[in-house]
Every structure is written in structure tokens, then in C-alpha cells.
PDB file of C-alpha atoms in Angstrom:
ATOM      1  CA  GLN R  56     132.302 134.656  76.289  1.00  0.00           C
ATOM      2  CA  VAL R  57     128.878 133.088  75.650  1.00  0.00           C
ATOM      3  CA  GLN R  58     128.330 132.939  71.896  1.00  0.00           C
ATOM      4  CA  LEU R  59     125.362 130.680  71.606  1.00  0.00           C
ATOM      5  CA  VAL R  60     122.444 130.677  73.843  1.00  0.00           C
ATOM      6  CA  GLU R  61     119.564 128.415  73.810  1.00  0.00           C
ATOM      7  CA  SER R  62     116.210 129.263  75.285  1.00  0.00           C
ATOM      8  CA  GLY R  63     112.520 128.111  75.279  1.00  0.00           C
ATOM      9  CA  GLY R  64     112.624 124.798  76.959  1.00  0.00           C
ATOM     10  CA  GLY R  65     110.278 123.629  79.492  1.00  0.00           C
ATOM     11  CA  LEU R  66     107.619 121.337  80.720  1.00  0.00           C
ATOM     12  CA  VAL R  67     104.849 120.327  78.326  1.00  0.00           C
ATOM     13  CA  LEU R  68     102.239 117.666  78.037  1.00  0.00           C
ATOM     14  CA  THR R  69     102.260 114.977  75.491  1.00  0.00           C
ATOM     15  CA  GLY R  70     100.927 116.449  72.077  1.00  0.00           C
ATOM     16  CA  GLY R  71     102.065 119.931  73.109  1.00  0.00           C
ATOM     17  CA  SER R  72     104.327 122.245  71.395  1.00  0.00           C
ATOM     18  CA  LEU R  73     107.383 124.366  72.131  1.00  0.00           C
ATOM     19  CA  ARG R  74     109.656 126.763  70.239  1.00  0.00           C
ATOM     20  CA  LEU R  75     113.370 126.703  71.028  1.00  0.00           C
ATOM     21  CA  SER R  76     115.504 129.513  70.054  1.00  0.00           C
ATOM     22  CA  CYS R  77     119.277 129.712  69.575  1.00  0.00           C
ATOM     23  CA  ALA R  78     120.837 133.220  69.664  1.00  0.00           C
ATOM     24  CA  ALA R  79     124.478 133.385  68.354  1.00  0.00           C
ATOM     25  CA  SER R  80     127.215 135.837  67.534  1.00  0.00           C
ATOM     26  CA  ALA R  81     127.267 136.997  63.880  1.00  0.00           C
ATOM     27  CA  ARG R  82     130.684 135.164  63.401  1.00  0.00           C
ATOM     28  CA  ILE R  83     129.394 131.837  64.795  1.00  0.00           C
ATOM     29  CA  PHE R  84     125.984 132.195  62.915  1.00  0.00           C
ATOM     30  CA  SER R  85     128.031 132.520  59.695  1.00  0.00           C
ATOM     31  CA  HIS R  86     129.008 128.765  59.653  1.00  0.00           C
ATOM     32  CA  TYR R  87     127.766 126.913  56.936  1.00  0.00           C
ATOM     33  CA  PHE R  88     125.406 124.850  59.159  1.00  0.00           C
ATOM     34  CA  MET R  89     123.732 125.517  62.145  1.00  0.00           C
ATOM     35  CA  GLY R  90     122.087 122.493  63.977  1.00  0.00           C
ATOM     36  CA  TRP R  91     119.988 121.067  67.031  1.00  0.00           C
ATOM     37  CA  PHE R  92     121.184 118.169  69.027  1.00  0.00           C
ATOM     38  CA  ARG R  93     119.506 116.604  72.135  1.00  0.00           C
ATOM     39  CA  GLN R  94     120.905 114.463  74.836  1.00  0.00           C
ATOM     40  CA  ALA R  95     118.849 112.359  77.294  1.00  0.00           C
ATOM     41  CA  PRO R  96     120.382 111.134  80.395  1.00  0.00           C
ATOM     42  CA  GLY R  97     122.773 108.160  79.911  1.00  0.00           C
ATOM     43  CA  LYS R  98     122.616 108.422  76.060  1.00  0.00           C
ATOM     44  CA  GLU R  99     124.840 110.037  73.431  1.00  0.00           C
ATOM     45  CA  ARG R 100     124.158 113.328  71.977  1.00  0.00           C
ATOM     46  CA  GLU R 101     121.615 112.859  69.058  1.00  0.00           C
ATOM     47  CA  PHE R 102     121.385 114.766  65.917  1.00  0.00           C
ATOM     48  CA  VAL R 103     117.940 116.428  65.508  1.00  0.00           C
ATOM     49  CA  ALA R 104     117.969 118.922  62.700  1.00  0.00           C
ATOM     50  CA  ALA R 105     120.304 121.272  60.713  1.00  0.00           C
ATOM     51  CA  SER R 106     119.805 124.128  58.455  1.00  0.00           C
ATOM     52  CA  ARG R 107     122.310 125.637  55.830  1.00  0.00           C
ATOM     53  CA  ARG R 108     123.258 129.280  56.170  1.00  0.00           C
ATOM     54  CA  SER R 109     121.056 130.051  53.191  1.00  0.00           C
ATOM     55  CA  GLY R 110     118.055 128.433  54.844  1.00  0.00           C
ATOM     56  CA  VAL R 111     117.359 126.679  51.453  1.00  0.00           C
ATOM     57  CA  SER R 112     117.664 123.221  52.803  1.00  0.00           C
ATOM     58  CA  ALA R 113     117.156 121.380  56.044  1.00  0.00           C
ATOM     59  CA  LEU R 114     117.995 117.843  57.496  1.00  0.00           C
ATOM     60  CA  TYR R 115     116.084 116.187  60.124  1.00  0.00           C
ATOM     61  CA  THR R 116     116.464 112.811  61.965  1.00  0.00           C
ATOM     62  CA  ASP R 117     113.608 110.340  61.192  1.00  0.00           C
ATOM     63  CA  SER R 118     112.020 110.444  64.591  1.00  0.00           C
ATOM     64  CA  VAL R 119     111.160 114.026  64.276  1.00  0.00           C
ATOM     65  CA  LYS R 120     110.186 114.304  60.562  1.00  0.00           C
ATOM     66  CA  GLY R 121     106.779 115.967  60.282  1.00  0.00           C
ATOM     67  CA  ARG R 122     106.728 117.350  63.897  1.00  0.00           C
ATOM     68  CA  PHE R 123     109.786 119.596  64.018  1.00  0.00           C
ATOM     69  CA  THR R 124     110.731 122.476  61.837  1.00  0.00           C
ATOM     70  CA  ILE R 125     113.934 124.154  61.934  1.00  0.00           C
ATOM     71  CA  SER R 126     114.231 127.816  60.763  1.00  0.00           C
ATOM     72  CA  ARG R 127     116.432 130.811  60.980  1.00  0.00           C
ATOM     73  CA  ASP R 128     116.507 134.633  60.872  1.00  0.00           C
ATOM     74  CA  ASN R 129     120.043 135.622  59.602  1.00  0.00           C
ATOM     75  CA  ALA R 130     119.358 139.243  60.239  1.00  0.00           C
ATOM     76  CA  LYS R 131     118.864 138.359  64.108  1.00  0.00           C
ATOM     77  CA  ASN R 132     121.531 135.707  64.096  1.00  0.00           C
ATOM     78  CA  THR R 133     118.871 133.371  65.650  1.00  0.00           C
ATOM     79  CA  MET R 134     117.851 129.758  64.801  1.00  0.00           C
ATOM     80  CA  TYR R 135     114.665 128.321  65.850  1.00  0.00           C
ATOM     81  CA  LEU R 136     113.317 124.765  66.503  1.00  0.00           C
ATOM     82  CA  GLN R 137     109.463 124.435  66.414  1.00  0.00           C
ATOM     83  CA  MET R 138     108.422 121.380  68.074  1.00  0.00           C
ATOM     84  CA  SER R 139     104.842 120.000  67.799  1.00  0.00           C
ATOM     85  CA  SER R 140     103.154 116.734  68.786  1.00  0.00           C
ATOM     86  CA  LEU R 141     105.690 116.320  71.427  1.00  0.00           C
ATOM     87  CA  LYS R 142     106.187 112.897  72.977  1.00  0.00           C
ATOM     88  CA  PRO R 143     107.720 111.634  76.103  1.00  0.00           C
ATOM     89  CA  GLU R 144     110.781 110.280  74.078  1.00  0.00           C
ATOM     90  CA  ASP R 145     111.554 113.773  73.207  1.00  0.00           C
ATOM     91  CA  THR R 146     112.592 114.694  76.604  1.00  0.00           C
ATOM     92  CA  ALA R 147     116.051 115.531  76.742  1.00  0.00           C
ATOM     93  CA  VAL R 148     118.523 118.693  76.796  1.00  0.00           C
ATOM     94  CA  TYR R 149     118.513 120.376  73.543  1.00  0.00           C
ATOM     95  CA  TYR R 150     121.791 121.924  72.330  1.00  0.00           C
ATOM     96  CA  CYS R 151     122.261 124.296  69.298  1.00  0.00           C
ATOM     97  CA  GLY R 152     125.596 124.289  67.529  1.00  0.00           C
ATOM     98  CA  ALA R 153     127.613 125.533  64.517  1.00  0.00           C
ATOM     99  CA  THR R 154     129.735 123.729  62.007  1.00  0.00           C
ATOM    100  CA  GLY R 155     131.374 124.064  58.703  1.00  0.00           C
ATOM    101  CA  SER R 156     131.424 120.327  58.052  1.00  0.00           C
ATOM    102  CA  GLU R 157     129.205 117.305  58.495  1.00  0.00           C
ATOM    103  CA  PRO R 158     126.006 118.623  60.218  1.00  0.00           C
ATOM    104  CA  THR R 159     124.664 115.242  61.535  1.00  0.00           C
ATOM    105  CA  GLU R 160     127.730 114.416  63.405  1.00  0.00           C
ATOM    106  CA  ALA R 161     128.352 115.976  66.899  1.00  0.00           C
ATOM    107  CA  ALA R 162     132.108 115.626  66.507  1.00  0.00           C
ATOM    108  CA  GLY R 163     131.963 117.916  63.537  1.00  0.00           C
ATOM    109  CA  TYR R 164     130.559 120.848  65.637  1.00  0.00           C
ATOM    110  CA  ASP R 165     133.016 123.592  66.478  1.00  0.00           C
ATOM    111  CA  TYR R 166     130.620 125.645  68.945  1.00  0.00           C
ATOM    112  CA  TRP R 167     127.874 124.588  71.206  1.00  0.00           C
ATOM    113  CA  GLY R 168     125.405 126.365  73.643  1.00  0.00           C
ATOM    114  CA  GLN R 169     124.801 125.357  77.178  1.00  0.00           C
ATOM    115  CA  GLY R 170     121.472 123.471  76.407  1.00  0.00           C
ATOM    116  CA  THR R 171     117.934 124.037  77.506  1.00  0.00           C
ATOM    117  CA  GLN R 172     115.982 121.289  79.101  1.00  0.00           C
ATOM    118  CA  VAL R 173     112.759 119.980  77.313  1.00  0.00           C
ATOM    119  CA  THR R 174     110.491 117.708  79.333  1.00  0.00           C
ATOM    120  CA  VAL R 175     107.337 116.001  77.912  1.00  0.00           C
ATOM    121  CA  SER R 176     105.066 114.464  80.401  1.00  0.00           C
ATOM    122  CA  SER R 177     102.192 111.989  79.799  1.00  0.00           C
TER     123      SER R 177
END
């Protein structure tokens, strides 16, 4: 059973933009937080951004502030990550997940998607 599915990854030049989507089941999307993480080869899964169920507040890791924007459409059970001014260091597999606890820690997430590859070339 696939309950979270990421899409929108691809190859982009430095300075370009991509929008990632995460489609979830209604039950999973009802978790208090939905979040985005990324993982580069040989590195740990890294927090990127998270959004409350209400969409009122959002959290971002420092390296993406001002460049990435998280949003959600609760009616469609879909979360988005708009990525702009992309840099080579943004290259990673991006994962969406759901948690009812601490949103910045990967260990707190109950569900994960399969990931979508983002590659930024110079």
C-alpha cells in the first residue's frame, strides 16, 4: 500500500526552480505535521521543512530559508515544496513524511514516501 508518493524531482541548473509534490492518504495527511527531508549519498537524512495541519506555521532548516516554501492543500491531501535559487548542495533524494511529534527529527516520523531525486548542476 502506497500512502505517500513524492513527485516533481529532476535535473535543474544552478539558480533554477522545481516544485515537489507529496500526495498522501487522508488518514496520513491528518497527522499534526507533514514534512520534507532530504538525503545525499553517504549522509544522514536531513530536515528541510515542515508544516502544521492547519498550515498556519512552517519550519525550515537554515540553509533553505528564503529559497524554499512549503505549502499544503488539505482538500487534495497534497503537500508541496517550492524550491527556488537551487544550488548544487541541494542535490539529494527528497522525502515527504508525516508525524504527530517532533517535526525536525527523522526518527519521529511514522510514514515516509519513496523519495524523488533532485539534481542541481553547475
